[in-house]
Amino acid sequence: MHSAAATLLDTRPRTAATERRPVPSLFPASTTTVQQAGYGRVHAHHGEILQGMFYSGDGTLEHGLVTLPCGLYGTRARFRPLRSGPLTVEPRDRPRARVAARLTLDALGRRGWGGSIRIAGNVPLRWGCGSSTTDVLSTIRAVADAFGQVLEPEWIARLSVAAETASDSLMYPPEQAVLFGQRRGSLLQDLGGPLPRVQVLGFNTEIEGTETLSLPPIAYSVWEIEAFQPILGLLRRAVDQHDASLLGRVATASTEINQRHRPKPLIPQLLRVAKEIGALGTQVAHSGTVAGFLLQPGDDVPGRVRHAQAALARLGVHRSWEFSNDLSSQPELVP
Amino acid sequence: VSGTVINANFVDAIALPRIVWLRPNLIGLAFPLMKLLPARFIIRKALEKGELKPGALIAETTSGTFGLALAMVARLQGHPLFLVSDPAIDPPLKRRLEDLGATVHIVEKTGASGGYQGARLEVLEKVLADNPGSFCPRQYTNPNNPASYAPCAEQLAHATGGIDCLVGTVGSGGSVCGISSYLRLMFPELNVVGVDTHRSVIFGQSDAGGGRMLRGLGNSLMPQNVDHTAFDLVHWVGAAEAFRATRELHREHALFVGPTSGAAYMVADWWARENPDHLTAVVLPDEGYRYQDTVYDDAWLAAQGAVIDRLPEQPVEWDRPQDGDDPWAFFRWGRRSYADVMSEANKLQLSAR
């Protein structure tokens, strides 16, 4: 029997036993004991470090992004399978999770199965923190877990995109930063390690939020599309050298390009504040409303945070939160 | 530029520079043929946009390395190429262009304005008008010329994690303006130093009073692609100085490159000496083979009167760009527009009289 803890695989390095297990095209139902329930859990992100268009291996251009993991928010799902009958989701306003559960059952060779999915979490809606994706991913994991399966990120990505038209890269663990093609669910580039560790002071630039899935893709200029190459080059350097200051420069550059197309309130002021407080850079949810100042861990973070909070208050932003992108160093806050 | 992959073709294989240390705080970007980047990108974008149909004629005016790069790309892509040049073109280059299938037309007389370049433009426009469906890359005005340098900026960003100063010669405005536009997205404090030559109009000198012996940088017409606001400093380098610096690059670093590389290196070496805590990168645009019978031939140098015993230690600082003739000079351009600099410079000139 597995324990619930064994299902929390998303934030841990994978073990050798689970690492390369392919999804069978038809799962032999008779040879496996069906668990009573499966569990899945996934942390959220805090928008992106980088979002733009990138050349894939064959020279074609694809929309891609690199997210900033955030352990403050997360979603868990429980799936109780039934050999036949309806497939229900609670809360009932998560149709994408239901679609994802159905697709996963089909992929596991459990066509016609039903069951009940229960989703709980604290990811704010419409902030650009991946709330919809966390519903879908935790559901996919819970369904797979009910049949003793741990799916590869590549498989989860395909199921997730099929369920919600665009997906974030949260199926990849934070130890493996990736450039992710959110429209096709494709891995554009494995950056070869985690993002450099940064402390983040996050906040919201708008109260209302944005409906992220309804946004059309940005039509970047030729120069901008080309500019994503050197930005990605610097990001690879930041990962290779564990250089947080370069990560900050990447985030600010991406924020500035995004601002030309999807202008957010306060960004010019926020970029000035980032300079004043000695932040490494400013990141935003490119299709959302959260933003964050990236700070060098250990470099007078409390002082810079106080300074930043005072400046934010003058701009009318009165709520902020702090987190590290190194999820292993944080207390588990996901409910 | 990874040596572990098999490239689709030779242009892709050599389009990016090799990066080498020249001082503890100076790196050289040694291009085999820098203009391959704009030639390849301009053609690729024109095909994507339908401005150039597969197999259609490409026509351009050039007497230099852009023509060679275009000829290589056009050959690989199956486009006929018509190049308009002037008598300054060296015979080996002309033979190489023709071997690549290009038609090379030499204009014999200078134009109504703008010297040979004006005459070349007149021929070019006639060829384009006579050949419907033909495409002209227009390296001096096409924004895809500076835009083509992103892979080089990527290489620099990945290899160095950021530089403090970029030095390069200015001829079309492509390389220095392009590379710096990308790097400044991430490093807005980057210093940009342009290298020009006397009697080039790009940074405010007049082209009157004889031609320029140093080729491959400078211009008699103002190229639209030069973004003057990119430049913190501008240097003017004479031919003898550039030739000497080219030979020193070869003698000291075994770098066999052309005279524009020498001009840029002389300035970059000075900037790096003046700023020992900063990392400088210098653009070295082509190799030395084209110049074996000129810059690399002591007899030719002597015949040109272009021999100096040693390089000047320091450039002379000018307070205005338009009327100086010191063999090596610089001016604090200060990221200003051409109009801003010239209106101030003209006031200074008047008050000096």
Short mmCIF file of C-alpha atoms in Angstrom, two decimals, chain B:
data_model
loop_
_atom_site.label_atom_id
_atom_site.label_comp_id
_atom_site.label_asym_id
_atom_site.label_seq_id
_atom_site.Cartn_x
_atom_site.Cartn_y
_atom_site.Cartn_z
CA VAL B 1 28.71 27.38 -32.83
CA SER B 2 29.07 24.16 -30.98
CA GLY B 3 31.69 22.02 -32.64
CA THR B 4 29.67 18.93 -31.82
CA VAL B 5 26.85 19.52 -34.28
CA ILE B 6 26.79 19.08 -38.04
CA ASN B 7 25.61 22.35 -39.53
CA ALA B 8 23.06 22.57 -42.31
CA ASN B 9 25.55 24.47 -44.48
CA PHE B 10 28.82 26.40 -44.37
CA VAL B 11 27.15 29.77 -43.78
CA ASP B 12 25.49 28.48 -40.62
CA ALA B 13 28.76 26.88 -39.58
CA ILE B 14 30.80 30.12 -39.69
CA ALA B 15 28.22 32.89 -39.12
CA LEU B 16 29.10 33.42 -35.46
CA PRO B 17 32.44 34.69 -34.16
CA ARG B 18 35.05 32.88 -32.15
CA ILE B 19 35.55 34.65 -28.83
CA VAL B 20 39.17 35.11 -27.67
CA TRP B 21 40.94 36.89 -24.81
CA LEU B 22 43.17 39.76 -25.97
CA ARG B 23 43.88 41.27 -22.53
CA PRO B 24 42.72 40.23 -19.06
CA ASN B 25 39.73 42.54 -19.55
CA LEU B 26 39.33 42.53 -23.33
CA ILE B 27 37.77 39.90 -25.56
CA GLY B 28 37.72 39.82 -29.34
CA LEU B 29 34.75 38.64 -31.38
CA ALA B 30 36.62 37.23 -34.37
CA PHE B 31 34.18 36.77 -37.25
CA PRO B 32 35.28 34.84 -40.33
CA LEU B 33 32.78 37.02 -42.26
CA MET B 34 30.52 39.12 -40.05
CA LYS B 35 28.16 40.16 -42.84
CA LEU B 36 26.88 36.60 -43.11
CA LEU B 37 24.60 37.38 -40.15
CA PRO B 38 22.71 40.25 -41.85
CA ALA B 39 22.82 38.60 -45.30
CA ARG B 40 21.30 35.38 -43.98
CA PHE B 41 18.69 37.09 -41.78
CA ILE B 42 17.59 39.67 -44.37
CA ILE B 43 17.07 36.94 -46.98
CA ARG B 44 15.28 34.67 -44.50
CA LYS B 45 12.89 37.43 -43.41
CA ALA B 46 12.25 38.57 -46.99
CA LEU B 47 11.30 35.01 -47.94
CA GLU B 48 9.02 34.71 -44.89
CA LYS B 49 7.25 37.97 -45.73
CA GLY B 50 6.96 37.12 -49.41
CA GLU B 51 9.08 40.14 -50.45
CA LEU B 52 11.44 37.66 -52.06
CA LYS B 53 10.03 34.72 -53.98
CA PRO B 54 12.01 31.47 -54.13
CA GLY B 55 14.49 31.73 -56.97
CA ALA B 56 13.91 35.46 -57.63
CA LEU B 57 16.69 37.98 -58.39
CA ILE B 58 18.53 39.69 -55.54
CA ALA B 59 20.29 42.97 -56.42
CA GLU B 60 22.46 45.16 -54.17
CA THR B 61 25.18 47.77 -54.29
CA THR B 62 28.33 46.80 -52.45
CA SER B 63 32.07 46.66 -52.95
CA GLY B 64 32.81 44.79 -49.80
CA THR B 65 32.13 41.90 -47.55
CA PHE B 66 28.34 42.30 -47.57
CA GLY B 67 28.42 41.37 -51.25
CA LEU B 68 30.49 38.27 -50.52
CA ALA B 69 28.12 37.24 -47.73
CA LEU B 70 25.11 37.82 -49.98
CA ALA B 71 26.72 35.79 -52.76
CA MET B 72 27.28 32.85 -50.39
CA VAL B 73 23.71 32.96 -49.04
CA ALA B 74 22.15 33.52 -52.47
CA ARG B 75 24.11 30.59 -53.94
CA LEU B 76 22.98 28.24 -51.16
CA GLN B 77 19.36 29.42 -51.49
CA GLY B 78 19.33 29.30 -55.28
CA HIS B 79 18.85 33.01 -56.03
CA PRO B 80 20.58 34.84 -58.90
CA LEU B 81 22.51 37.85 -57.59
CA PHE B 82 23.34 41.20 -59.27
CA LEU B 83 25.96 43.31 -57.48
CA VAL B 84 26.83 46.90 -58.39
CA SER B 85 30.32 47.91 -57.41
CA ASP B 86 33.00 50.49 -58.21
CA PRO B 87 36.61 50.23 -59.42
CA ALA B 88 37.79 49.97 -55.80
CA ILE B 89 36.69 46.33 -55.73
CA ASP B 90 39.73 44.05 -55.59
CA PRO B 91 40.06 41.51 -58.43
CA PRO B 92 40.25 38.40 -56.19
CA LEU B 93 36.95 39.37 -54.51
CA LYS B 94 35.36 40.00 -57.89
CA ARG B 95 36.51 36.57 -59.10
CA ARG B 96 35.18 34.93 -55.94
CA LEU B 97 31.79 36.63 -56.30
CA GLU B 98 31.58 35.50 -59.91
CA ASP B 99 32.56 31.97 -58.95
CA LEU B 100 29.58 32.01 -56.59
CA GLY B 101 27.38 32.87 -59.56
CA ALA B 102 26.96 36.59 -58.97
CA THR B 103 26.91 39.17 -61.76
CA VAL B 104 29.29 42.00 -60.78
CA HIS B 105 28.66 45.34 -62.50
CA ILE B 106 31.36 47.99 -62.08
CA VAL B 107 30.34 51.66 -62.42
CA GLU B 108 33.12 53.70 -64.00
CA LYS B 109 32.00 57.23 -63.16
CA THR B 110 30.97 58.98 -59.96
CA GLY B 111 27.33 59.94 -59.62
CA ALA B 112 25.62 63.31 -59.62
CA SER B 113 26.00 63.29 -55.83
CA GLY B 114 27.49 60.97 -53.23
CA GLY B 115 30.55 59.91 -55.23
CA TYR B 116 30.70 56.35 -56.56
CA GLN B 117 28.03 55.32 -54.11
CA GLY B 118 25.57 57.71 -55.74
CA ALA B 119 26.38 56.28 -59.17
CA ARG B 120 25.99 52.72 -57.88
CA LEU B 121 22.57 53.51 -56.43
CA GLU B 122 21.44 54.87 -59.82
CA VAL B 123 22.37 51.57 -61.53
CA LEU B 124 20.81 49.52 -58.76
CA GLU B 125 17.46 51.30 -58.97
CA LYS B 126 17.37 50.75 -62.73
CA VAL B 127 18.05 46.98 -62.35
CA LEU B 128 15.35 46.68 -59.69
CA ALA B 129 12.86 48.58 -61.87
CA ASP B 130 13.70 46.45 -64.91
CA ASN B 131 13.27 43.16 -63.01
CA PRO B 132 9.82 42.84 -61.44
CA GLY B 133 9.87 40.53 -58.42
CA SER B 134 13.50 41.35 -57.63
CA PHE B 135 14.55 42.13 -54.08
CA CYS B 136 17.16 44.51 -52.69
CA PRO B 137 18.46 43.79 -49.17
CA ARG B 138 19.38 47.50 -48.60
CA GLN B 139 21.75 46.92 -45.71
CA TYR B 140 21.92 50.67 -44.94
CA THR B 141 18.19 51.05 -44.32
CA ASN B 142 16.82 47.54 -43.70
CA PRO B 143 16.06 47.19 -39.96
CA ASN B 144 16.74 43.46 -40.30
CA ASN B 145 20.44 44.33 -40.67
CA PRO B 146 20.89 45.43 -37.01
CA ALA B 147 18.20 42.95 -35.91
CA SER B 148 20.26 40.08 -37.33
CA TYR B 149 22.90 40.31 -34.59
CA ALA B 150 20.83 38.68 -31.80
CA PRO B 151 22.65 35.32 -32.05
CA CYS B 152 25.93 37.17 -31.47
CA ALA B 153 24.44 39.00 -28.45
CA GLU B 154 23.19 35.66 -27.15
CA GLN B 155 26.62 34.14 -27.51
CA LEU B 156 28.18 37.09 -25.63
CA ALA B 157 25.54 37.02 -22.87
CA HIS B 158 25.96 33.29 -22.35
CA ALA B 159 29.74 33.31 -22.53
CA THR B 160 30.39 36.39 -20.37
CA GLY B 161 27.28 37.06 -18.29
CA GLY B 162 27.51 40.65 -19.50
CA ILE B 163 30.13 43.10 -20.74
CA ASP B 164 30.76 46.72 -19.76
CA CYS B 165 31.82 48.10 -23.13
CA LEU B 166 31.34 47.22 -26.79
CA VAL B 167 33.73 48.63 -29.40
CA GLY B 168 33.27 48.31 -33.14
CA THR B 169 33.65 50.08 -36.45
CA VAL B 170 30.59 51.75 -37.96
CA GLY B 171 29.80 51.45 -41.65
CA SER B 172 26.12 50.53 -42.04
CA GLY B 173 25.09 50.74 -38.40
CA GLY B 174 24.34 47.03 -38.30
CA SER B 175 26.74 45.31 -35.95
CA VAL B 176 27.42 47.81 -33.17
CA CYS B 177 23.89 49.26 -33.08
CA GLY B 178 22.36 45.78 -33.35
CA ILE B 179 24.45 43.98 -30.74
CA SER B 180 24.21 46.88 -28.29
CA SER B 181 20.44 47.25 -28.70
CA TYR B 182 20.02 43.67 -27.49
CA LEU B 183 22.62 43.80 -24.75
CA ARG B 184 21.22 47.04 -23.34
CA LEU B 185 17.87 45.32 -22.71
CA MET B 186 19.72 43.45 -19.98
CA PHE B 187 22.65 45.80 -19.34
CA PRO B 188 21.38 49.37 -19.86
CA GLU B 189 24.64 50.76 -18.49
CA LEU B 190 26.68 49.20 -21.35
CA ASN B 191 29.19 51.63 -22.88
CA VAL B 192 29.16 51.73 -26.67
CA VAL B 193 32.18 53.06 -28.58
CA GLY B 194 31.90 53.61 -32.32
CA VAL B 195 34.97 53.71 -34.56
CA ASP B 196 34.83 55.84 -37.72
CA THR B 197 37.44 57.26 -40.05
CA HIS B 198 38.19 60.78 -41.29
CA ARG B 199 36.05 62.18 -44.15
CA SER B 200 33.19 59.81 -43.29
CA VAL B 201 29.90 61.63 -42.76
CA ILE B 202 28.49 59.20 -40.18
CA PHE B 203 29.53 61.18 -37.12
CA GLY B 204 29.66 64.63 -38.62
CA GLN B 205 32.79 64.97 -40.76
CA SER B 206 32.57 66.14 -44.37
CA ASP B 207 33.50 63.71 -47.14
CA ALA B 208 35.04 66.54 -49.20
CA GLY B 209 38.78 66.59 -49.93
CA GLY B 210 39.71 63.19 -51.25
CA GLY B 211 38.66 59.60 -50.69
CA ARG B 212 39.22 57.43 -47.65
CA MET B 213 42.14 55.02 -47.79
CA LEU B 214 40.73 52.95 -44.93
CA ARG B 215 37.81 50.95 -46.32
CA GLY B 216 35.08 48.89 -44.66
CA LEU B 217 34.05 51.52 -42.15
CA GLY B 218 32.68 55.02 -42.53
CA ASN B 219 30.38 56.21 -45.28
CA SER B 220 29.86 59.06 -47.76
CA LEU B 221 26.09 58.85 -47.31
CA MET B 222 24.34 58.73 -43.95
CA PRO B 223 23.08 55.17 -43.35
CA GLN B 224 19.60 55.14 -41.82
CA ASN B 225 20.54 52.11 -39.75
CA VAL B 226 22.99 54.13 -37.66
CA ASP B 227 21.27 54.84 -34.35
CA HIS B 228 23.41 57.73 -33.14
CA THR B 229 21.82 57.65 -29.67
CA ALA B 230 23.50 54.28 -29.06
CA PHE B 231 27.00 55.79 -28.83
CA ASP B 232 28.76 57.03 -25.71
CA LEU B 233 32.06 57.72 -27.50
CA VAL B 234 33.11 58.03 -31.14
CA HIS B 235 36.69 57.59 -32.36
CA TRP B 236 38.21 58.55 -35.72
CA VAL B 237 41.13 56.41 -36.83
CA GLY B 238 43.44 57.08 -39.79
CA ALA B 239 44.52 54.45 -42.30
CA ALA B 240 48.17 54.18 -41.22
CA GLU B 241 47.15 53.69 -37.58
CA ALA B 242 44.54 51.08 -38.47
CA PHE B 243 46.98 49.18 -40.71
CA ARG B 244 49.66 49.18 -38.01
CA ALA B 245 47.16 47.97 -35.38
CA THR B 246 46.03 45.22 -37.75
CA ARG B 247 49.59 43.97 -38.08
CA GLU B 248 50.09 44.13 -34.30
CA LEU B 249 46.99 42.00 -33.78
CA HIS B 250 48.59 39.44 -36.05
CA ARG B 251 52.08 39.65 -34.57
CA GLU B 252 50.97 39.61 -30.94
CA HIS B 253 47.85 37.48 -31.00
CA ALA B 254 48.20 35.46 -34.25
CA LEU B 255 44.88 37.00 -35.29
CA PHE B 256 44.85 37.31 -39.06
CA VAL B 257 42.15 39.90 -39.67
CA GLY B 258 41.25 42.87 -41.86
CA PRO B 259 41.98 46.58 -41.27
CA THR B 260 38.58 47.39 -39.74
CA SER B 261 39.50 44.90 -37.02
CA GLY B 262 42.77 46.76 -36.50
CA ALA B 263 41.00 50.11 -36.15
CA ALA B 264 38.53 48.68 -33.65
CA TYR B 265 41.27 46.85 -31.74
CA MET B 266 43.38 50.00 -31.31
CA VAL B 267 40.42 51.82 -29.74
CA ALA B 268 39.27 48.84 -27.66
CA ASP B 269 42.77 48.23 -26.32
CA TRP B 270 42.93 51.87 -25.21
CA TRP B 271 39.47 51.71 -23.58
CA ALA B 272 40.41 48.48 -21.78
CA ARG B 273 43.66 50.04 -20.52
CA GLU B 274 41.78 53.10 -19.29
CA ASN B 275 39.11 50.95 -17.58
CA PRO B 276 40.94 47.99 -16.05
CA ASP B 277 37.96 46.95 -13.90
CA HIS B 278 35.63 46.70 -16.87
CA LEU B 279 35.19 43.95 -19.44
CA THR B 280 35.35 45.16 -23.04
CA ALA B 281 34.42 43.28 -26.22
CA VAL B 282 35.67 44.32 -29.65
CA VAL B 283 34.09 43.36 -32.96
CA LEU B 284 36.61 41.98 -35.49
CA PRO B 285 34.57 41.80 -38.72
CA ASP B 286 36.62 39.76 -41.19
CA GLU B 287 39.74 37.72 -41.88
CA GLY B 288 43.03 38.87 -43.39
CA TYR B 289 43.11 36.94 -46.67
CA ARG B 290 41.63 39.77 -48.75
CA TYR B 291 44.41 42.09 -47.55
CA GLN B 292 47.52 39.96 -48.07
CA ASP B 293 48.70 42.15 -50.96
CA THR B 294 47.86 45.39 -49.18
CA VAL B 295 47.79 45.71 -45.39
CA TYR B 296 50.02 42.64 -44.97
CA ASP B 297 52.52 43.82 -47.64
CA ASP B 298 55.16 46.26 -46.33
CA ALA B 299 55.99 47.48 -49.85
CA TRP B 300 52.36 48.36 -50.51
CA LEU B 301 52.13 50.18 -47.15
CA ALA B 302 55.28 52.19 -47.99
CA ALA B 303 53.94 53.05 -51.44
CA GLN B 304 50.76 54.40 -49.84
CA GLY B 305 52.78 56.46 -47.35
CA ALA B 306 50.89 54.55 -44.69
CA VAL B 307 53.82 53.46 -42.53
CA ILE B 308 54.19 54.62 -38.94
CA ASP B 309 56.83 53.39 -36.47
CA ARG B 310 54.50 52.96 -33.56
CA LEU B 311 50.88 53.48 -32.59
CA PRO B 312 49.95 56.67 -30.76
CA GLU B 313 49.55 55.98 -27.04
CA GLN B 314 46.48 58.17 -26.64
CA PRO B 315 43.79 59.62 -28.86
CA VAL B 316 43.30 63.37 -28.99
CA GLU B 317 39.99 64.54 -27.56
CA TRP B 318 37.96 66.76 -29.90
CA ASP B 319 35.35 69.21 -28.63
CA ARG B 320 33.46 68.93 -31.94
CA PRO B 321 33.56 66.26 -34.62
CA GLN B 322 33.35 68.15 -37.93
CA ASP B 323 36.75 69.69 -38.64
CA GLY B 324 39.44 67.75 -36.78
CA ASP B 325 42.27 65.96 -38.59
CA ASP B 326 44.35 64.35 -35.81
CA PRO B 327 45.12 60.79 -36.94
CA TRP B 328 43.49 59.34 -33.83
CA ALA B 329 40.81 61.34 -32.03
CA PHE B 330 37.70 60.85 -30.01
CA PHE B 331 34.59 62.81 -29.11
CA ARG B 332 32.14 62.31 -26.23
CA TRP B 333 28.99 61.68 -28.22
CA GLY B 334 26.93 61.04 -25.08
CA ARG B 335 24.11 58.96 -26.62
CA ARG B 336 22.76 62.08 -28.36
CA SER B 337 21.03 62.35 -31.70
CA TYR B 338 23.03 63.50 -34.73
CA ALA B 339 21.02 66.75 -34.86
CA ASP B 340 21.68 67.54 -31.19
CA VAL B 341 25.41 66.95 -31.51
CA MET B 342 25.77 68.90 -34.73
CA SER B 343 23.81 71.95 -33.63
CA GLU B 344 26.01 72.21 -30.55
CA ALA B 345 29.15 71.53 -32.59
CA ASN B 346 28.25 74.23 -35.11
CA LYS B 347 27.86 76.78 -32.32
CA LEU B 348 31.31 75.84 -31.03
CA GLN B 349 32.76 76.16 -34.51
CA LEU B 350 31.28 79.64 -34.94
CA SER B 351 32.55 80.83 -31.57
CA ALA B 352 36.02 79.51 -32.39
CA ARG B 353 36.23 81.74 -35.48
#
